[in-house]
Every structure is written in structure tokens, then in C-alpha cells.
Amino acid sequence: MKLALTTSLVLALSSAVSAAVITLPITTFKNPEHLNADSLTRRYFQKRAMSSSSLTNVEQDLIYTIPFSLGTPAQSFNVIIDTGSPVTWVASNTCSTAGCLKAQKFNCAASSTCKLLNTPFNATYVSGQGVTGDYVAEQFTIGSLKFRGAAGIVSVDNAQLPDTVDGIMGLWYYAQGSAVPILNVLKNTTALDQNMIGIYLESSASAANAPGGEITFGGVNTARFSGSVAYTNCVSARPWTIPLGGISVNGKAISIPSGTLATMDTGTTAMLMPKTAADAINGAIPGAVQAPNAQNLWFLPCSGNTPVTFTFGQFTATIPYKDIAMQSTAQSTSTGMYCQSAAMFPTGDTSTIAEWLLGDALLKNVYSVFDFENNAANGGRIGFAQLGSGGNNDLGNGSSSNASGSAGSAVKPFLIQGVIVSVALAMLAL
């Protein structure tokens, strides 16, 4: 999807802070009803139709959020970090639909720095749900990072996010140029020490609103990983997408076509891939079964020790068994406890996908770096590193290995919890 710039909507950037590295905590929230192939398929097409703060893990590793503020004085929100979306949005104080009832709402009139742009914002969902509103130019505050950018202010919200989540922070760097994605805005300022974000996602085994790791704007947190970061260049016109070099299950290679591409998506829990690959991966795991009454989806014994590895350039990441067999989906059967597999294939009338969608099942087992300075014309590059003692997710046999730090070579519809099909982006210039 092409995002053109218009000259009629020009936002003056406020004075940027001096180059900085800022780390914020992440929080997690659970939403297990969306751990299914239908939701993942919808997310895939939604993303392709459009275009260090602490983190919180929302509802058993499904949603990772951070706090941020809009306006002067600042109005605070808790938003999902989504590398698969270019748009940041929250609810307006004029919104009275179901999705706004418990969300924090933004009041433009209460901010001395808010400028209405009279440019519509619209995200459409497969089920007919969606969010609509308008863009504003406003002051963003993320930790100590301050800059002026564009945000979608939603007046009709049927997104059905968890009660403690107020919206989305889009972290896709859009190489074709746009003033909507905040990474594009930051790249045009001196606010960051380096044009990159480092993400450590922490597994949560307990309740909602649990600590979920951290995100670093402007660099990386070296305490979270060991060794060097191995980079692979992104391919153009897709959100954070890189070549997938290979897969193995318990050391045995799984055949994939040459030129296979994979999108790294913090807003997705599981993994979506062609049915042939999902069948091959799951079929190689002892005890795996398909459910004829559930679209032949794969289920795995909840306990096991079969690791799955993914290779990108010179880096090999290992997903431990507990993350392949998604523990939050456990069901008791006559033959023991079974969990849904994180390796899913498209459902419904969909049989072919252009690239794989790899979410938190993979990303929480590595330290990931999203670099939008190098190879910026083609969407940047993604780096992976082995988790260190400061980023230990208690993986058992699920560690990552890094063969070297050399660089590799190388449209997403916008989905919230697996239901958004397309997003219409405004054409803005900052």
C-alpha cells in the first residue's frame, strides 16, 4: 500500500529533546479467546490491506502494552505495541460506543497543543467491527521522550480491547514515506541516539497486568542479551519482513520454499504459515493430532520437550516446547492434556499467504532490534540476539543461538486481536 504525502497538512515539529536512549517497562494482558487460526488469518489480511519503556503482558502473552501520553498537559493511556501497524490511536472523549466505555479518552479541547487535522481515520474489521475518527497533530510523551506527531482519535470504537487497554501504538517504519507512523516522525528528528528500538518480551505465567519485559527507544539494553546482534535486511513494502532461511523440529529440517518471507509482529501471539509447513512442523512432534471438527487444526500434548528452530541469516532462534504447545489453551481429554499448536495455517477460503506471520511465540524467546536507520529505503533491518541473564525467560531448552553478528540480505492489514481487515491511512506530512 502506498502512503502519499499531501502538502496541505503540514505539522510543525516541536523542539526535539537531545539524542536519548529511553527504556520503558511493558505490561501483559491475556485474551485467550483470540488464540485461534481464524483470528490469525484475519490479522494477516488486515495488516496487508493497509499499509525502552516497560511493557506489560496483557492476558497470558497475547497483548503487550506500554504507557504513553498525548497533549499539554499530558493525558495518559495504556496502548498495545504493534510492529505490524503504522498508526497510533486512542479513544476520543466524544466516543460513547462499546469499546470506549472503560477506555481512557483523549480530550483535544483540554490540550493547548492539539490541532485537529480534519482528516478521517478508519480501521475496518472482518466482522464489521472497527474504529473511526480523525487525526490530530499532538505532543507525544513516551517516558522522557517528547515529540510532535499524528494520532488517530477514535469517535466510534468497536475494537473490543481488554478493559485496561486504551488503543494501539503503531511501530511499523513505513519506508515509502508518511508522517503517520511515529518511527517515521522520530527518524526525522534528533530525539533518538540511534534510529532503532530494542524489545524484550517477558513470558507471563500468571494473571493479567503482569510485567511483560521492556522496550528501548534509541538503542538496546545490553543487559537483556548476550553476544552480538545478528541483522537481516527487511524487504520493501511490508511491515518488518525478512527472509526465512530454514526451520527444524528436534534437529530435523523442515522443507520450505526458497524466498520464503516472514513478518515479525509483536501484535500477534502465535504464528501463521502455509498449511504444508504447519502440517510438517506439527506432524514431526510426538503425540500431535488434528481435530476434524475444528478445521483440522493441530493440537499437541501440553507436556513435551521437542524444540522448533527458525533461522534468519546467520541467526537461529529456538522456540521451546511450552511456547509451541500454547499452555493457556490446555484442555483435558481422555488421553491427557492437549494444547493448541502455535504453528497455525490459514482457515476459511484462504489457502495461500504471501509471507508468514511470526508473533510472540518466537519473539519472546529472543532479544529483537528493529533498526530504521540502516536499509531504511527498504524498511530497515531486524536484529536478533540470544537472551542473556538479564533477559532470562526460564526457557529450559528454548534458548537462541547466534552464529555470528553479520548482516543478512534480504500488505499487512491492521489487526486488533485478530479481527481487523484493513486500515485507511491519512496522508500527512510533518
XYZ file of C-alpha atoms in Angstrom:
430
model
C 0.000 0.000 0.000
C 1.339 3.396 -0.971
C 1.156 6.264 1.508
C 1.470 9.554 -0.312
C 2.163 12.861 1.411
C -0.008 15.929 0.997
C 1.265 19.482 1.241
C -1.962 20.798 2.772
C -1.422 19.036 6.104
C 1.926 20.184 7.452
C 2.695 19.767 11.134
C 5.495 21.793 12.662
C 7.694 19.645 14.859
C 8.231 20.910 18.363
C 11.777 21.181 19.622
C 13.136 17.683 20.000
C 14.977 16.607 23.096
C 18.668 15.904 22.705
C 19.543 12.448 21.421
C 18.460 9.916 24.006
C 18.051 6.247 24.816
C 14.841 5.592 26.754
C 13.726 2.270 28.228
C 10.160 1.671 29.423
C 8.536 -1.333 31.124
C 5.975 -3.491 29.299
C 2.793 -4.937 30.820
C 0.938 -8.022 29.570
C -2.757 -8.881 29.309
C -4.472 -12.179 28.493
C -7.191 -12.657 25.904
C -7.161 -16.414 25.122
C -10.365 -16.417 23.093
C -8.339 -14.971 20.223
C -5.730 -17.757 20.211
C -7.101 -19.349 17.076
C -6.359 -19.638 13.372
C -9.423 -17.638 12.308
C -8.227 -14.598 14.253
C -4.678 -15.012 12.956
C -5.869 -15.282 9.350
C -7.926 -12.117 9.770
C -4.972 -10.324 11.308
C -2.789 -11.289 8.377
C -5.165 -9.814 5.812
C -5.944 -6.756 7.894
C -2.276 -5.910 8.061
C -1.771 -6.354 4.345
C -4.786 -4.331 3.340
C -3.305 -1.129 4.741
C -0.437 -0.259 4.838
C 12.786 1.398 26.438
C 9.520 1.733 28.153
C 8.388 -1.009 30.480
C 5.976 -3.389 28.872
C 3.004 -5.121 30.383
C 1.997 -8.586 29.212
C -1.758 -8.431 28.654
C -3.599 -11.680 29.282
C -1.158 -14.588 29.001
C 1.298 -13.328 26.404
C -1.296 -12.168 23.906
C -1.015 -8.413 24.280
C 1.980 -6.326 25.345
C 1.374 -2.717 26.378
C 3.213 0.425 27.450
C 2.067 3.738 28.924
C 2.346 6.956 26.945
C 0.774 10.408 26.949
C -0.739 12.854 24.474
C -1.245 16.585 24.874
C -0.365 19.517 27.105
C -0.975 18.921 29.943
C -0.354 15.248 29.317
C -3.281 12.807 29.108
C -2.159 9.228 29.864
C -3.013 5.977 28.038
C -2.070 2.301 28.032
C -1.570 1.018 24.482
C -0.579 -2.186 22.664
C 2.859 -2.105 20.999
C 2.319 -3.349 17.452
C 5.183 -3.602 14.961
C 2.578 -4.636 12.378
C 0.700 -1.327 12.405
C 1.833 2.163 11.372
C -0.955 4.019 13.214
C -1.169 5.120 16.853
C -4.703 5.676 18.110
C -6.758 6.188 21.279
C -10.422 6.950 22.004
C -11.883 10.447 21.888
C -13.855 11.956 24.763
C -16.770 12.139 22.295
C -16.807 8.357 21.862
C -19.714 6.549 23.538
C -19.684 3.179 21.732
C -18.956 -0.141 23.456
C -15.182 -0.100 23.011
C -14.891 3.306 24.678
C -16.867 2.612 27.827
C -13.878 1.714 30.024
C -11.044 3.207 27.979
C -9.197 6.375 28.880
C -10.326 9.095 26.469
C -8.456 11.961 24.834
C -9.886 15.483 25.032
C -8.410 17.722 22.343
C -10.060 20.830 23.815
C -8.209 20.265 27.092
C -4.797 20.342 25.373
C -3.055 23.573 24.383
C -1.009 21.715 21.737
C -3.809 19.759 19.992
C -4.556 20.596 16.361
C -7.476 18.911 14.569
C -6.452 17.931 11.050
C -9.929 17.217 9.646
C -8.509 14.070 8.088
C -10.515 10.878 8.665
C -9.079 7.826 10.385
C -10.700 4.445 9.737
C -9.862 0.825 10.622
C -12.253 -1.834 9.309
C -12.759 -5.316 10.769
C -13.726 -8.629 9.177
C -16.794 -8.956 11.389
C -17.977 -5.446 10.564
C -16.457 -4.049 13.743
C -13.973 -1.233 13.528
C -12.797 2.164 14.693
C -13.326 5.530 13.035
C -12.352 9.071 13.911
C -9.976 11.839 12.855
C -6.282 12.581 13.043
C -4.825 15.246 15.303
C -1.362 16.751 15.483
C -0.251 16.492 19.078
C 2.587 16.296 21.564
C 3.645 12.685 22.327
C 5.366 11.736 25.580
C 6.923 8.261 25.885
C 8.937 8.132 29.094
C 11.198 11.191 28.828
C 10.932 11.209 25.021
C 8.852 14.103 23.686
C 7.966 14.857 20.064
C 5.103 16.122 17.924
C 3.291 13.665 15.690
C -0.052 12.461 14.353
C -2.502 10.281 16.288
C -5.854 8.798 15.356
C -8.564 9.944 17.782
C -11.408 7.434 17.662
C -15.034 8.540 17.908
C -16.556 5.118 17.153
C -14.759 2.193 18.789
C -15.861 -1.422 18.441
C -12.374 -2.882 18.727
C -13.199 -4.865 21.890
C -9.818 -4.470 23.569
C -9.385 -5.561 27.198
C -10.733 -3.036 29.705
C -7.276 -1.827 30.738
C -6.091 -1.220 27.150
C -6.844 2.134 25.536
C -5.545 1.777 21.977
C -2.618 0.917 19.697
C 0.924 2.254 19.325
C 1.936 1.518 15.733
C 5.655 0.703 15.415
C 5.914 -0.110 11.726
C 8.510 2.060 9.980
C 6.922 2.883 6.625
C 9.782 3.151 4.130
C 7.657 4.683 1.359
C 7.251 7.808 3.482
C 4.451 9.049 5.731
C 4.015 11.353 8.699
C 1.629 8.944 10.422
C 3.967 6.239 11.848
C 5.791 7.543 14.905
C 9.040 5.833 13.830
C 8.967 7.889 10.627
C 8.479 11.032 12.708
C 11.317 10.132 15.076
C 13.689 9.389 12.196
C 13.247 12.983 11.043
C 14.247 14.407 14.436
C 17.306 14.244 16.665
C 15.280 12.784 19.525
C 16.881 9.327 19.474
C 20.509 8.416 19.953
C 20.070 5.742 17.278
C 17.111 5.125 14.995
C 16.150 1.754 16.433
C 14.015 0.133 19.105
C 15.036 -2.880 21.185
C 12.342 -5.217 22.522
C 12.471 -7.842 25.254
C 9.171 -9.675 25.791
C 8.841 -11.489 29.086
C 6.735 -14.622 29.418
C 3.886 -14.372 31.892
C 2.681 -17.493 33.673
C 0.253 -15.763 35.992
C -2.546 -13.225 35.939
C -3.290 -10.263 33.740
C -1.401 -6.980 34.105
C 1.836 -8.857 34.755
C 5.308 -7.488 33.979
C 5.955 -8.150 30.304
C 9.509 -7.011 29.577
C 10.652 -3.687 28.191
C 11.057 -1.591 25.070
C 14.016 0.696 24.421
C 13.728 3.669 22.080
C 17.023 4.860 20.591
C 19.187 1.812 21.281
C 19.282 -1.553 23.011
C 19.576 -2.782 26.586
C 22.713 -4.919 26.543
C 21.793 -6.397 29.933
C 18.964 -8.291 28.231
C 21.068 -10.284 25.765
C 24.441 -11.948 25.340
C 26.790 -11.951 22.362
C 26.276 -9.752 19.325
C 23.131 -8.842 17.420
C 22.762 -10.584 14.033
C 20.933 -8.426 11.497
C 18.884 -9.332 8.434
C 17.706 -6.688 5.967
C 13.968 -6.205 5.519
C 12.228 -6.405 2.166
C 10.274 -3.396 0.936
C 6.543 -2.615 1.117
C 5.882 -4.957 4.035
C 5.935 -4.321 7.803
C 9.212 -5.576 9.313
C 9.522 -8.565 6.975
C 12.700 -10.603 6.442
C 13.730 -13.784 4.594
C 13.235 -17.044 6.488
C 16.270 -19.263 5.941
C 15.156 -22.536 7.486
C 13.185 -24.469 10.104
C 13.887 -27.626 12.051
C 11.928 -29.734 14.537
C 14.051 -31.575 17.079
C 17.043 -31.154 14.776
C 15.307 -32.417 11.619
C 14.983 -29.885 8.776
C 11.528 -28.930 7.512
C 11.380 -28.101 3.806
C 10.288 -24.549 2.920
C 10.298 -22.822 -0.488
C 13.262 -20.669 -1.442
C 12.489 -16.987 -0.924
C 10.066 -17.533 1.981
C 9.416 -14.263 3.857
C 8.294 -13.748 7.451
C 6.806 -10.685 9.173
C 7.842 -10.085 12.804
C 4.727 -8.919 14.618
C 4.572 -8.031 18.329
C 0.802 -7.666 17.993
C 0.348 -11.384 17.195
C 0.581 -14.199 19.726
C 1.052 -17.300 17.584
C 2.408 -17.971 14.063
C 0.626 -18.166 10.706
C 2.184 -20.143 7.847
C 1.163 -22.184 4.781
C -0.726 -25.388 5.616
C 2.046 -27.580 4.187
C 4.551 -26.048 6.622
C 2.173 -26.198 9.611
C 1.412 -29.846 8.836
C 5.116 -30.674 8.528
C 6.087 -28.940 11.786
C 3.241 -30.343 13.854
C 3.454 -33.760 12.259
C 7.047 -34.069 13.435
C 6.065 -33.507 17.096
C 5.308 -36.690 19.059
C 1.650 -37.076 20.031
C 0.368 -34.295 17.724
C -3.192 -34.751 16.470
C -5.501 -32.942 14.063
C -9.070 -32.113 15.037
C -11.503 -32.946 12.178
C -14.263 -30.991 13.900
C -12.034 -27.906 14.225
C -10.923 -27.357 10.622
C -8.142 -29.961 11.035
C -6.191 -27.630 13.321
C -3.302 -29.140 15.228
C -3.246 -29.934 18.947
C -0.205 -31.075 20.916
C 0.313 -32.797 24.270
C 0.750 -29.910 26.701
C 3.921 -31.519 28.090
C 6.868 -32.331 25.853
C 10.445 -31.468 25.007
C 10.526 -31.063 21.210
C 12.091 -27.694 20.240
C 11.438 -25.890 16.948
C 14.110 -23.649 15.418
C 13.847 -20.799 12.913
C 16.889 -19.448 11.036
C 17.219 -15.881 9.754
C 20.502 -15.095 8.048
C 23.217 -16.217 10.487
C 20.913 -16.385 13.496
C 18.993 -19.415 14.726
C 16.219 -18.934 17.282
C 14.821 -21.863 19.251
C 11.210 -21.884 20.396
C 10.823 -24.147 23.455
C 8.068 -26.729 23.526
C 5.998 -24.818 26.088
C 5.586 -21.992 23.577
C 4.790 -24.256 20.613
C 2.100 -26.010 22.700
C 0.289 -22.881 23.920
C -0.239 -23.543 27.607
C -3.131 -21.109 28.030
C -5.255 -23.261 25.670
C -4.928 -26.506 27.698
C -7.878 -28.904 27.572
C -8.396 -32.195 29.364
C -9.065 -35.178 27.058
C -9.412 -38.926 27.540
C -5.749 -39.264 26.565
C -4.388 -36.409 28.674
C -3.947 -32.636 28.487
C -3.755 -31.153 24.988
C -2.854 -27.603 23.920
C -3.396 -25.820 20.631
C -0.284 -25.535 18.473
C 1.176 -22.089 17.875
C 2.084 -23.205 14.328
C -1.205 -22.445 12.538
C -2.334 -22.318 8.913
C -4.918 -20.047 7.236
C -8.563 -21.012 7.602
C -11.761 -20.447 5.675
C -11.454 -19.784 1.948
C -7.850 -18.659 2.357
C -5.229 -21.154 1.188
C -2.265 -19.015 0.117
C -0.406 -16.295 2.011
C 2.403 -14.155 0.624
C 4.525 -14.221 3.778
C 4.456 -15.875 7.168
C 3.312 -14.030 10.289
C 5.545 -14.748 13.297
C 4.413 -13.366 16.635
C 5.281 -13.540 20.297
C 5.722 -17.336 20.373
C 9.014 -16.589 18.615
C 9.779 -13.034 19.709
C 9.628 -13.647 23.460
C 12.471 -16.154 23.074
C 14.921 -13.666 21.559
C 16.003 -10.077 22.029
C 14.834 -8.255 18.916
C 16.037 -4.989 17.403
C 14.016 -3.026 14.841
C 16.519 -0.746 13.079
C 15.049 2.002 10.867
C 18.353 3.757 10.048
C 20.165 1.076 8.059
C 18.495 -0.202 4.864
C 15.800 2.405 5.569
C 14.764 2.688 1.912
C 13.581 -0.935 2.050
C 12.030 -0.891 5.510
C 15.091 -1.156 7.756
C 16.535 -4.329 9.227
C 15.769 -6.688 12.108
C 18.365 -7.950 14.552
C 18.167 -10.902 16.925
C 20.348 -11.843 19.874
C 20.395 -14.610 22.445
C 18.685 -13.750 25.709
C 21.168 -13.061 28.487
C 20.896 -13.461 32.242
C 19.040 -10.130 32.398
C 16.510 -11.395 29.882
C 16.023 -14.977 31.001
C 12.534 -16.270 30.274
C 13.272 -19.568 32.052
C 13.232 -21.306 28.690
C 14.777 -24.622 29.563
C 15.749 -25.966 26.148
C 14.331 -22.880 24.440
C 17.378 -20.666 24.106
C 18.511 -18.886 20.967
C 21.842 -19.334 19.250
C 23.780 -16.717 17.310
C 26.331 -17.949 14.831
C 27.673 -14.502 14.005
C 26.824 -10.827 14.049
C 26.945 -10.347 10.281
C 24.081 -8.797 8.372
C 21.845 -10.847 6.136
C 20.141 -9.723 2.949
C 17.188 -9.603 2.008
C 0.131 -5.610 2.745
C -0.149 -6.065 6.187
C -3.825 -5.420 7.146
C -4.142 -3.844 10.580
C -5.474 -6.320 13.142
C -6.532 -5.858 16.712
C -6.902 -9.228 18.422
C -7.245 -10.924 15.084
C -10.191 -9.087 13.608
C -9.100 -6.021 11.652
C -9.020 -6.419 7.893
C -7.936 -3.065 6.563
C -6.844 0.370 7.669
C -7.229 3.577 5.734
C -4.265 5.849 6.471
C -4.355 9.599 6.219
C -1.788 11.289 4.011
C 0.023 13.661 6.345
C 3.320 15.494 6.305
C 5.145 16.542 9.435
